Short mmCIF file of C-alpha atoms and ligand atoms in Angstrom, two decimals:
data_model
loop_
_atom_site.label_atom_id
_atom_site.label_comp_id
_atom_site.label_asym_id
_atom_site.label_seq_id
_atom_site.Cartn_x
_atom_site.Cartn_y
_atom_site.Cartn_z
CA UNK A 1 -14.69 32.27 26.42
CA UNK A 2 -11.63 29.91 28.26
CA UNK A 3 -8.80 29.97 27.05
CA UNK A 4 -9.63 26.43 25.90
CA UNK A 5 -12.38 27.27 23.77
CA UNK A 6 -10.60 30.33 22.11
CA UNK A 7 -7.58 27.43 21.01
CA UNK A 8 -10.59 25.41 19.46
CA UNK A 9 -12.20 27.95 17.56
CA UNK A 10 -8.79 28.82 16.43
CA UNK A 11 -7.98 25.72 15.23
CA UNK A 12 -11.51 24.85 13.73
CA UNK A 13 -10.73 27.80 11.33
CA UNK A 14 -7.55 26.48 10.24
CA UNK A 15 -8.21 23.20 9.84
CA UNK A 16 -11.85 22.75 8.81
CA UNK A 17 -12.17 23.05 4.96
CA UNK A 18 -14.59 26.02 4.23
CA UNK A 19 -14.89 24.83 0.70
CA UNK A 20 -17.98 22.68 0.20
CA UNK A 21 -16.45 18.89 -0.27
CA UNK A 22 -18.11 18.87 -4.02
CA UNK A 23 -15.96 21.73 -5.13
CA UNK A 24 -12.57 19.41 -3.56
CA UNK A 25 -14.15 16.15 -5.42
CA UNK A 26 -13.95 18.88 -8.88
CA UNK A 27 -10.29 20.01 -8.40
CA UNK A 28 -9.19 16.72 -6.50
CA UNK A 29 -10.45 15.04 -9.97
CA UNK A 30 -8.97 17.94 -12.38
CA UNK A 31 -5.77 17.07 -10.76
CA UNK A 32 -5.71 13.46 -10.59
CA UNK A 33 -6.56 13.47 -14.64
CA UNK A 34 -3.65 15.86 -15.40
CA UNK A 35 -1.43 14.05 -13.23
CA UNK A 36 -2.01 10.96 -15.43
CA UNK A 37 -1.86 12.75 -18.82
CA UNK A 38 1.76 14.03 -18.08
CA UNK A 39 3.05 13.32 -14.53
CA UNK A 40 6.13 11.23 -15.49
CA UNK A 41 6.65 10.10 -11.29
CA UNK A 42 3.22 9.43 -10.22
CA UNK A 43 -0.08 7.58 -11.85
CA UNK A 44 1.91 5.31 -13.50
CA UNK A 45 0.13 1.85 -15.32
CA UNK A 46 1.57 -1.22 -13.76
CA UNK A 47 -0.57 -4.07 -15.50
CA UNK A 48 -3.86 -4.94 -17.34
CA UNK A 49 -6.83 -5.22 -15.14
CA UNK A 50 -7.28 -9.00 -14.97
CA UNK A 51 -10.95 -10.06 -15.85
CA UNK A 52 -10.19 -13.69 -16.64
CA UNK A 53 -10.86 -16.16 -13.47
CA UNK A 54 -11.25 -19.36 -15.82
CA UNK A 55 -7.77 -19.80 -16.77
CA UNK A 56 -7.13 -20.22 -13.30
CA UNK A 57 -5.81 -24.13 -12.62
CA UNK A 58 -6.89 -25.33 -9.24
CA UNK A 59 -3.96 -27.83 -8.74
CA UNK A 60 -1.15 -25.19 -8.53
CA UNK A 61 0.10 -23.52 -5.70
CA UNK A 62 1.81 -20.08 -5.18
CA UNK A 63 4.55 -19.21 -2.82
CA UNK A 64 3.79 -15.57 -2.30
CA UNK A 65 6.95 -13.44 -0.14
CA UNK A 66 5.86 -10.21 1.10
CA UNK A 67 9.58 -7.86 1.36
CA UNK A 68 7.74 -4.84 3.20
CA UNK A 69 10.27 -4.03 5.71
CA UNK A 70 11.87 -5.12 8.54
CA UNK A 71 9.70 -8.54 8.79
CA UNK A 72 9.65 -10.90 5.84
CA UNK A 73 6.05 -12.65 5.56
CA UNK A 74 5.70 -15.50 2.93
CA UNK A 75 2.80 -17.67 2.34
CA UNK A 76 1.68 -20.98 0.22
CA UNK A 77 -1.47 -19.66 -1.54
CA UNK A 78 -3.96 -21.87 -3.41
CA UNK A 79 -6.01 -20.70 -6.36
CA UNK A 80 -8.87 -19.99 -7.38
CA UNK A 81 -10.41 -20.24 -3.33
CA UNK A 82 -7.62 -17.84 -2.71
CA UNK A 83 -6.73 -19.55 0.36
CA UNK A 84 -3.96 -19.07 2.59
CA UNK A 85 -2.56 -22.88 3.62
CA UNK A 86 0.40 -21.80 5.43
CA UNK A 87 1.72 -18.94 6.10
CA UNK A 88 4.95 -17.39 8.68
CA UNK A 89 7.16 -14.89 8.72
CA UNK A 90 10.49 -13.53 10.50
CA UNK A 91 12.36 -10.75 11.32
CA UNK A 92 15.45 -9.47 9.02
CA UNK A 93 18.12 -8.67 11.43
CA UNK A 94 20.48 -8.09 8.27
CA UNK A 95 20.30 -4.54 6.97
CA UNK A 96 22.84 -4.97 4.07
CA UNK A 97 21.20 -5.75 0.80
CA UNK A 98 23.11 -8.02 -1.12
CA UNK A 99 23.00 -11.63 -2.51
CA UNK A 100 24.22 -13.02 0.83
CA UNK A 101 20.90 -11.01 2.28
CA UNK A 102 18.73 -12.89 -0.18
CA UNK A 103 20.47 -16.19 0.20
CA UNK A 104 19.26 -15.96 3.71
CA UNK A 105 16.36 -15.32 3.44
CA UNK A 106 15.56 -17.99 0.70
CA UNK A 107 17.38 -20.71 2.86
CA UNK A 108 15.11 -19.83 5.69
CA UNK A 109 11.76 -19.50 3.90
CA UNK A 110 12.94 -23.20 2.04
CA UNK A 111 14.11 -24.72 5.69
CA UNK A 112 10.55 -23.18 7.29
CA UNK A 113 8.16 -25.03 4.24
CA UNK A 114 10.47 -28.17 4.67
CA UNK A 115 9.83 -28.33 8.42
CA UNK A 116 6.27 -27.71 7.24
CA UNK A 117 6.14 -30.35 4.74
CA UNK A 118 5.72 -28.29 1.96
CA UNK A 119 9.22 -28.75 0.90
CA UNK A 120 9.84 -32.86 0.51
CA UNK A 121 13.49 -34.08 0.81
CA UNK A 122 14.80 -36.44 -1.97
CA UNK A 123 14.69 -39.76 0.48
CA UNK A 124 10.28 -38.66 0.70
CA UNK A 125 9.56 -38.19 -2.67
CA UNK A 126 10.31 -39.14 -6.47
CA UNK A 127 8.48 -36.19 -7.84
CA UNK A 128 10.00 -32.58 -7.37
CA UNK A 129 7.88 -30.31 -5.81
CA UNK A 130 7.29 -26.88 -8.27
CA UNK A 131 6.37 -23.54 -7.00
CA UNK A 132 5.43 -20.73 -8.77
CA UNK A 133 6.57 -17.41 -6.38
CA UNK A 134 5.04 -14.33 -6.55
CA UNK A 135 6.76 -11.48 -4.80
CA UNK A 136 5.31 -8.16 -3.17
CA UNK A 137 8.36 -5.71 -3.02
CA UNK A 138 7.18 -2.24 -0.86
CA UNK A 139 10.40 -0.54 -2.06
CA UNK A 140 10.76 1.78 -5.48
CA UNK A 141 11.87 0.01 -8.85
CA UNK A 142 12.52 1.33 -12.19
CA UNK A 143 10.49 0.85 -14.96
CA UNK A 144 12.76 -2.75 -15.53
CA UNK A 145 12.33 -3.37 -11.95
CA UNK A 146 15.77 -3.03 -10.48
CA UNK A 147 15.61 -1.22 -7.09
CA UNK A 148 15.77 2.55 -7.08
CA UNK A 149 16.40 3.00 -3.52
CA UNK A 150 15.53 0.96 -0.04
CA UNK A 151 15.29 3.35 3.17
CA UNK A 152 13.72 1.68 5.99
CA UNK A 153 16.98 0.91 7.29
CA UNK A 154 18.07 -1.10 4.66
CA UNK A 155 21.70 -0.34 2.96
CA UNK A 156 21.68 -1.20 -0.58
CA UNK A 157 24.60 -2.75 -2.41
CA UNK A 158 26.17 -2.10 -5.98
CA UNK A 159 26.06 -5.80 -6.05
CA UNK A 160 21.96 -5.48 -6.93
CA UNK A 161 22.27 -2.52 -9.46
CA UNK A 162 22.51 -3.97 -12.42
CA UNK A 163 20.03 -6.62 -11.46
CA UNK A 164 16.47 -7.15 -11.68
CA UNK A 165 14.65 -8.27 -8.06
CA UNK A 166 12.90 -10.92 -10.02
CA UNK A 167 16.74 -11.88 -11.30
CA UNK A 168 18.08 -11.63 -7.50
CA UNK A 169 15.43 -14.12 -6.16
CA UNK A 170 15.80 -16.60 -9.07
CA UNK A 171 18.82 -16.65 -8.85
CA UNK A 172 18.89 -17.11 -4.82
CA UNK A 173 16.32 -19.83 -5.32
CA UNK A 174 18.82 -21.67 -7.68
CA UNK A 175 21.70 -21.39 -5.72
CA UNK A 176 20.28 -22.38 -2.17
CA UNK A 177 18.35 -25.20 -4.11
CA UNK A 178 21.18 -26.77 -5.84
CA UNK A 179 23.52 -26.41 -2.57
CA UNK A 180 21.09 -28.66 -0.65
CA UNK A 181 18.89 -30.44 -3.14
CA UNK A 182 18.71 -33.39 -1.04
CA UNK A 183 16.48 -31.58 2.02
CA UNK A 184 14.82 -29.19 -0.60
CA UNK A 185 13.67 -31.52 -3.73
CA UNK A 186 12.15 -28.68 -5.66
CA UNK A 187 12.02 -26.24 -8.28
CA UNK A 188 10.81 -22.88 -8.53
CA UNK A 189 10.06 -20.21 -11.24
CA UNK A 190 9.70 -16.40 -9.71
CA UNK A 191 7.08 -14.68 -11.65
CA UNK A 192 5.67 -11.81 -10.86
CA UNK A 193 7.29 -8.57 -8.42
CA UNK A 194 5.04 -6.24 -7.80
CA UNK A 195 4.47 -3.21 -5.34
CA UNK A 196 2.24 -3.28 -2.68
CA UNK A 197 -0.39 -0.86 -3.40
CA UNK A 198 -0.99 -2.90 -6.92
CA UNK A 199 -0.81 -5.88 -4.49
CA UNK A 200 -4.11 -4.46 -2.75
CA UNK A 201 -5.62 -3.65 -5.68
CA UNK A 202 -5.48 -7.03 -7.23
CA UNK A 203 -6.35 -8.66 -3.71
CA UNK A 204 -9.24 -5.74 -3.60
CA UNK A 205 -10.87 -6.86 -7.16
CA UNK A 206 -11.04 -10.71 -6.22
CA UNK A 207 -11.94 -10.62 -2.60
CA UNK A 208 -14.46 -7.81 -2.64
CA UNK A 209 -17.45 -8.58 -4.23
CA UNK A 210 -17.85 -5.01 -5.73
CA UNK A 211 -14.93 -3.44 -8.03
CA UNK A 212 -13.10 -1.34 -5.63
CA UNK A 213 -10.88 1.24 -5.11
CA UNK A 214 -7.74 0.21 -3.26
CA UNK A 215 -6.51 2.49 -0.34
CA UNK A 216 -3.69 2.34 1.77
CA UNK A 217 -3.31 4.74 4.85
CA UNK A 218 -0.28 3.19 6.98
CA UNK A 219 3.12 5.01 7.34
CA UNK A 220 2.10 6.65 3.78
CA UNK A 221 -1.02 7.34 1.98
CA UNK A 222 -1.92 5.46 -1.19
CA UNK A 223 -4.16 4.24 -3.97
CA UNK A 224 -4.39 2.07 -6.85
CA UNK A 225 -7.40 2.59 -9.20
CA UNK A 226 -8.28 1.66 -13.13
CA UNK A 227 -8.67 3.94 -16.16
CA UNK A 228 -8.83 2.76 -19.86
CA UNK A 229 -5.99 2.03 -21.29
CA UNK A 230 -6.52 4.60 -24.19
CA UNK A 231 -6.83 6.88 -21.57
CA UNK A 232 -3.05 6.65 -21.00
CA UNK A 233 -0.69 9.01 -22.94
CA UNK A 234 1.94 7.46 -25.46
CA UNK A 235 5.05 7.98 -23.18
CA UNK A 236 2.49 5.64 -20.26
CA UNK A 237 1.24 3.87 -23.23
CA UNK A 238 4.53 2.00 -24.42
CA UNK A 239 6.29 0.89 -22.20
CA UNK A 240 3.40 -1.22 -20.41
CA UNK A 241 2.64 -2.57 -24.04
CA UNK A 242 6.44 -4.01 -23.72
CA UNK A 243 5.47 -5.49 -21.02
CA UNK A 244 2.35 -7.42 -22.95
CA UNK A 245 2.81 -10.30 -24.88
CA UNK A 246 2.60 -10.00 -28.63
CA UNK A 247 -0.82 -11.49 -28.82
CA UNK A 248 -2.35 -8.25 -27.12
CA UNK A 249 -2.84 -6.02 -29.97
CA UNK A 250 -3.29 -2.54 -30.11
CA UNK A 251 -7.50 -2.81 -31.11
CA UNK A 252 -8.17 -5.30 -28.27
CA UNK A 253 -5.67 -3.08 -25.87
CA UNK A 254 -7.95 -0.08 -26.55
CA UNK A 255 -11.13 -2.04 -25.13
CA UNK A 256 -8.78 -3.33 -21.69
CA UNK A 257 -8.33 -1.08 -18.21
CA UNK A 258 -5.19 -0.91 -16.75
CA UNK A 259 -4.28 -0.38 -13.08
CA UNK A 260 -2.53 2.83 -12.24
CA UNK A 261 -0.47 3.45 -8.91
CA UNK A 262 -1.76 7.10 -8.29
CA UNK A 263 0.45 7.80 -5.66
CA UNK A 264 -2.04 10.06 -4.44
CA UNK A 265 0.39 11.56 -1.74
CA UNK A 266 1.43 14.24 -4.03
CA UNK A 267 -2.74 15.46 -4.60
CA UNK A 268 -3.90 18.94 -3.30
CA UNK A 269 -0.89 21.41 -4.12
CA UNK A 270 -3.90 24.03 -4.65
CA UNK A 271 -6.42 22.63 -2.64
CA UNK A 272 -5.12 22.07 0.76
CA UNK A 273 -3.95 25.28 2.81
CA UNK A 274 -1.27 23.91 4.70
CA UNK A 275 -0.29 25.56 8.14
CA UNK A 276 3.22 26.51 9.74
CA UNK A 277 2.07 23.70 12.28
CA UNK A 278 2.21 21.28 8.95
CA UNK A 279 5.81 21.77 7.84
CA UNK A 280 7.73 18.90 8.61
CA UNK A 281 10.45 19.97 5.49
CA UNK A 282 10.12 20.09 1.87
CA UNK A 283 8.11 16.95 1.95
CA UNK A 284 5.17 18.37 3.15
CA UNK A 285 4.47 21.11 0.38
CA UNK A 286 5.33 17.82 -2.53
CA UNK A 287 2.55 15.57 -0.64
CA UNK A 288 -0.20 17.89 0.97
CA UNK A 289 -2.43 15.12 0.92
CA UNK A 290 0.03 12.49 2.08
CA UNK A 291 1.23 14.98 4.81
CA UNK A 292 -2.08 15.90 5.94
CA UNK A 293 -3.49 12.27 6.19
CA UNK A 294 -1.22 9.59 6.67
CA UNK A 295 0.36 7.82 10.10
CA UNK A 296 3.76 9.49 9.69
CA UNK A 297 3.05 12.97 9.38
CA UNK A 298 -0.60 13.34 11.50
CA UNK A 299 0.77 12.54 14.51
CA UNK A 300 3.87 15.33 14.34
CA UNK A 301 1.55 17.73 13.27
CA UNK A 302 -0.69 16.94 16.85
CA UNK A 303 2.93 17.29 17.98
CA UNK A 304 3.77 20.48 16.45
CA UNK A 305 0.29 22.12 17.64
CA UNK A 306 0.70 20.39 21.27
CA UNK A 307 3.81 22.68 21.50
CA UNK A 308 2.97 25.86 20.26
CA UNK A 309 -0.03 25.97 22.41
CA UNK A 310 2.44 25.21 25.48
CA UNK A 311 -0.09 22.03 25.80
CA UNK A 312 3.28 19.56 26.42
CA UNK A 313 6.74 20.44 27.46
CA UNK A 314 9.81 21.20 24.37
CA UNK A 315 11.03 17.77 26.58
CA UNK A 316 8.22 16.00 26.23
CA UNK A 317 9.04 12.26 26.49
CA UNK A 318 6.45 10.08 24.42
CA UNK A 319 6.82 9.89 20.71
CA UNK A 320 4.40 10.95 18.27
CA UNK A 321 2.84 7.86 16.82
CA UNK A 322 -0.96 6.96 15.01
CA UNK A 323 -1.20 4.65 17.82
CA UNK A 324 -1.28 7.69 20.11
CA UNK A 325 -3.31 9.52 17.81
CA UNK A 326 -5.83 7.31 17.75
CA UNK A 327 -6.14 6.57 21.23
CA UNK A 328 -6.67 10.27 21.63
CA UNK A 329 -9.53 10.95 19.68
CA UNK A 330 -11.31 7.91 21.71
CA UNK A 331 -10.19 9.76 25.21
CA UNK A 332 -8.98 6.18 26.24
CA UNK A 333 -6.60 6.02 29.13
CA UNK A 334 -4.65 8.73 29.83
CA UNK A 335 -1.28 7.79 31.11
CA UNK A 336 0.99 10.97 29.28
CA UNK A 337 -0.88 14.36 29.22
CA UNK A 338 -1.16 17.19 31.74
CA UNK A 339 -5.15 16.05 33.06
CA UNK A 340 -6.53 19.55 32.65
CA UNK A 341 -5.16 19.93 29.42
CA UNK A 342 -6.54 16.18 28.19
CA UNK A 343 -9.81 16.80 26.92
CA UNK A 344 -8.55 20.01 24.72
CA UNK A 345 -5.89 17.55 23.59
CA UNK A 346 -8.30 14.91 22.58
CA UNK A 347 -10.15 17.77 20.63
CA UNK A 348 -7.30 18.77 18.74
CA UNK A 349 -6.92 14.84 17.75
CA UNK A 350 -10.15 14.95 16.65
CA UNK A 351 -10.18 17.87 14.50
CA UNK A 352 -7.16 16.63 13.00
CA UNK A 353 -8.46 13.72 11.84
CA UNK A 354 -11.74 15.01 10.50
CA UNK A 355 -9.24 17.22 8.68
CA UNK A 356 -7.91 13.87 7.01
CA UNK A 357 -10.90 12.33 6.94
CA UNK A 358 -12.37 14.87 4.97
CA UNK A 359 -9.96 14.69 1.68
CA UNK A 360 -9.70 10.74 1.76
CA UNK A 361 -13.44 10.96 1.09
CA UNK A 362 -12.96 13.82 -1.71
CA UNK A 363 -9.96 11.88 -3.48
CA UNK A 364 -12.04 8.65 -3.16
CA UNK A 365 -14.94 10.23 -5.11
CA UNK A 366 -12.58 11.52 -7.70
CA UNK A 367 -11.25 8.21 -7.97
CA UNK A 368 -15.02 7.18 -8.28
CA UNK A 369 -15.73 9.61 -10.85
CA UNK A 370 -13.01 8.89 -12.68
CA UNK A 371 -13.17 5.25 -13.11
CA UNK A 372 -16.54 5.45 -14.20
CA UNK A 373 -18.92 5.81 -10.71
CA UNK A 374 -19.55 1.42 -11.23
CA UNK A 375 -21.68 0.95 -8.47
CA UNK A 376 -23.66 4.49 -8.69
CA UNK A 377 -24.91 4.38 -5.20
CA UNK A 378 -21.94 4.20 -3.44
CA UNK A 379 -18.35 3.24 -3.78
CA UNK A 380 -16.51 -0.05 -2.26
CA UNK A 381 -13.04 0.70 -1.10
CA UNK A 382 -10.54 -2.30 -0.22
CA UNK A 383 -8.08 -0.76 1.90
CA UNK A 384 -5.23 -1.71 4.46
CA UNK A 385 -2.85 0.52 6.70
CA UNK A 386 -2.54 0.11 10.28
CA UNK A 387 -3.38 4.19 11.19
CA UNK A 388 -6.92 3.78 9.23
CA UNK A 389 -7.74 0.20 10.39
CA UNK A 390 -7.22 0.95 14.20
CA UNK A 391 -9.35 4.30 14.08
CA UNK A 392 -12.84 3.72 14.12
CA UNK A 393 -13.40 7.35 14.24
CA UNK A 394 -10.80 8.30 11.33
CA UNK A 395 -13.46 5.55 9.61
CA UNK A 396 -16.66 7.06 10.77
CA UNK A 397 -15.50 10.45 9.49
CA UNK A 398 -14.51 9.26 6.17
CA UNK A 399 -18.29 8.51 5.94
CA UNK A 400 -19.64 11.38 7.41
CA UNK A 401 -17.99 13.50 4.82
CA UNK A 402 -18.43 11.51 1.23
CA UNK A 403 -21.66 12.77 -0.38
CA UNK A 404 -22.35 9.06 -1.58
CA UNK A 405 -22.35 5.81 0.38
CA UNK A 406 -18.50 4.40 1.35
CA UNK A 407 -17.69 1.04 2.30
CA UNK A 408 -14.34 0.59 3.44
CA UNK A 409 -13.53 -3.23 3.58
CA UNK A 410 -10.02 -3.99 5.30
CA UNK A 411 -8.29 -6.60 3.34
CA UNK A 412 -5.88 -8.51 5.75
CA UNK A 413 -2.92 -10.45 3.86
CA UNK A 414 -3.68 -8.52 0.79
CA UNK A 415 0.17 -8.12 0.32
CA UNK A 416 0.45 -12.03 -0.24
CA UNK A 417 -2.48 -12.38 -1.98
CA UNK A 418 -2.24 -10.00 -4.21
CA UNK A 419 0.75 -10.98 -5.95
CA UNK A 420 -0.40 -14.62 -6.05
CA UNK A 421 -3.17 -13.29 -7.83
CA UNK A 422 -0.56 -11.76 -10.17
CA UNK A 423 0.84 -14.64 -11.10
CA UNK A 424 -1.92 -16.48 -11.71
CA UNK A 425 -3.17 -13.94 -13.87
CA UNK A 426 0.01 -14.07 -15.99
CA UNK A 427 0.25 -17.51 -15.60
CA UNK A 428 -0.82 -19.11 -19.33
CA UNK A 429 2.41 -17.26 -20.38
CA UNK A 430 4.43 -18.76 -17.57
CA UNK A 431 6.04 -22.25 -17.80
CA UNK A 432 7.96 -23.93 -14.66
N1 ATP B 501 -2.43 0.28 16.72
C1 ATP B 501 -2.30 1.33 15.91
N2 ATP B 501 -3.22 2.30 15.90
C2 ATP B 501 -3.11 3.34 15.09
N3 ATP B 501 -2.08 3.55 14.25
C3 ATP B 501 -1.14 2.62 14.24
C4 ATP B 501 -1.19 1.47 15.05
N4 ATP B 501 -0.10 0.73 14.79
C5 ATP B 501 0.59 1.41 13.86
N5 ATP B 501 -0.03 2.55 13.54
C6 ATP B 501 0.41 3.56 12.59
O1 ATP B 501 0.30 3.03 11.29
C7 ATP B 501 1.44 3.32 10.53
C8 ATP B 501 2.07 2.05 10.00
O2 ATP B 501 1.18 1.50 9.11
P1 ATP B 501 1.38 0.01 8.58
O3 ATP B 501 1.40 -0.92 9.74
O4 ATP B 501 0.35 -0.21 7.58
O5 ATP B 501 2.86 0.02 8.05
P2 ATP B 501 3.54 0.24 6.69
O6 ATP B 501 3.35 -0.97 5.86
O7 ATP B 501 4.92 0.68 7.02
O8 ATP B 501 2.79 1.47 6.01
P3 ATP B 501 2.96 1.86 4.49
O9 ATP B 501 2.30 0.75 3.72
O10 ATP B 501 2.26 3.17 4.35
O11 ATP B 501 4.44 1.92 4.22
C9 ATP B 501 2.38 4.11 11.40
O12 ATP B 501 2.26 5.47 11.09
C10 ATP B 501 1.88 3.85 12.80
O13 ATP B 501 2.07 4.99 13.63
#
């Protein structure tokens, strides 16, 4: 055998699961429903699942902001066609969070809808223009939904501790309103902030025309399903009920689903064998799943092999990326590797990403068990995340492996959308 061939089998061994995917789906499901009976971090409710279209109000429109990172997105949104009218973003070149950070950014999403005409000055119009604004923040709140923490490069402030990020905006909104109400002749009521994996989710369950699953397989890995809401435990159970109004009471709650951020990073502690090659710190052994699938870790684990095979140099010069990644399991251009060593390296890609490919479809059909198998035949999954939508092959594999039929449906904008759809949902108990 070459010395190629020998690496390969090698590696097949360690990275292949030997266990039958059924028996993963079984302990991938045991898991998940433990994790939501007394995980106090992960699987967490974050709002009723929405089943009521018709108190939707054609005439109003949403300003949806998408705070993901480093580029700010916003969009006007009208309801029910969910239709995107405008829509722009920009690039936050200030790192400090503070009120003078969101003052910016509120003065330049107002100046952008004025240019736009969205925004009337007080010489066009008599009327004030209202917007409702929904928000999509990708960073960790607290239960009350003050920030926990920013990363990305962003510095957080003691200014914003004591305050909500619904409270920060509104109040942004007033001040850069009042301060130029002549250009900007309009008033606006923030609503909902909500995370961007519930943001899929609620895009998921009006623009698919299945239920779904929501999955998100970007920097991270992610997913947002529903369960019962008397499937929750008391310490889940209250303190989404405090977020209800009054009129939900407990009888009708019982008969309602809510949507739970699973946060299923942190799956597989027993289930995935995880290699030296694998270890990129603590993290790894807290997220198997997350480490073994997602665009951050993959591609240093292709790294990590790449070097201890001697397949690149210690100095090797390209980063690690899923861009790479995924231009190596499609043997496209070669412009960085050793030519004799390419194909092997292309291999190991591969094998890599069948790896993932493998436990995204377990965890999705634990999800699908869970949740109550809807569809029976085969299971619709809404998902976004540049590493999965850019791999056709990391998307052929995920079918290859499930045991049942998955469709996996990109949903673009589903970070604006899906906290438009938030707000209207909550929008009867909303006045402007
Ligand atoms: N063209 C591409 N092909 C494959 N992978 C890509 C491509 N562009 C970016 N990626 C990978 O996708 C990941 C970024 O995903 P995404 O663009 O969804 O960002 P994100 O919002 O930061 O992710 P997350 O929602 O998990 O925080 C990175 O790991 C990156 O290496």
């Amino acid at each position: 055998m070459t010395i190629e061939g020998s690496i390969v089998r090698e590696l097949v061994a360690l990275l292949l699961p030997s266990n039958p995917i059924a028996n993963v789906v079984d302990l991938f499901q045991e898991e998940l429903l433990s994790r939501l009976q007394t995980s106090e971090i992960s699987m967490l409710p974050q709002c009723l699942v929405p089943d009521e279209r018709s108190r939707w109000d054609p005439n109003d429109r949403i300003l949806a902001i998408d705070f993901g990172g480093t580029r700010l997105k916003f969009a006007i949104i009208s309801l029910p066609q969910i239709v995107i009218e405008f829509n722009d973003a920009f690039e936050l070149t200030y790192n400090v969070v503070d009120s003078t950070f969101f003052n910016e950014i509120i003065y330049k999403i107002c100046s952008k809808l004025a240019a736009n005409g969205y925004i009337k000055s007080k010489n066009e119009t008599s009327e004030v223009t209202k917007f409702f604004v929904s928000v999509t923040f990708s960073f960790p709140l607290n239960s009350k939904g003050q920030v926990v923490a920013m990363g990305k490069g962003f510095v957080m402030t003691h200014a914003l501790e004591a305050l909500t990020v619904k409270e920060v905006i509104q109040s942004s909104f007033q001040r850069i309103i009042s301060e130029n109400i002549e250009e900007f002749f309009c008033a606006v009521k923030v609503c909902d902030v909500i995370n961007d994996s519930i943001a899929v989710s609620l895009a998921g369950k009006f623009v698919c025309e299945h239920d779904s699953i929501s999955l998100i397989v970007g920097t991270g890995t992610n997913a947002c399903f529903e369960v019962p809401y008397g499937y929750l435990p008391p310490f889940k159970k209250d303190p989404l009920r405090e977020t209800l109004p009054p009129n939900y009471i407990k009888e009708t709650l019982n008969f309602k689903h809510v949507l739970v951020n699973s946060e299923i990073g942190f799956i597989g502690k027993d289930v995935i064998t995880l290699q030296p090659f694998d270890i990129h710190g603590q993290i790894s052994y807290e997220m198997p799943l997350e480490c073994i699938t997602s665009g951050k870790w993959l591609p240093l684990t292709l790294k990590n092999i790449l070097l201890q095979y001697n397949l690149i140099p210690q100095d090797f010069p390209k980063e690690f990326d899923g861009e790479l990644v995924c231009q190596l399991t499609e043997s496209s251009i070669n412009s960085w590797f050793n030519d004799q060593h390419y194909p092997l390296i292309c291999q190991i890609a591969r094998l890599l990403i069948k790896r993932a490919a493998f436990y995204i479809a377990a965890i999705l059909q634990a999800i699908d068990i869970i949740t109550g198998c809807k569809n029976y035949n085969f299971i619709h999954v809404g998902y976004v995340g540049s590493f999965l939508q850019h791999s056709t092959f990391y998307q052929e594999q995920i079918k290859y492996y499930s045991d049942i039929d998955i469709e996996l449906q990109f949903l673009n904008h589903s970070n604006l959308l899906g906290a438009a759809i938030a707000t209207y949902l909550n929008k009867s108990d909303k006045r402007l």
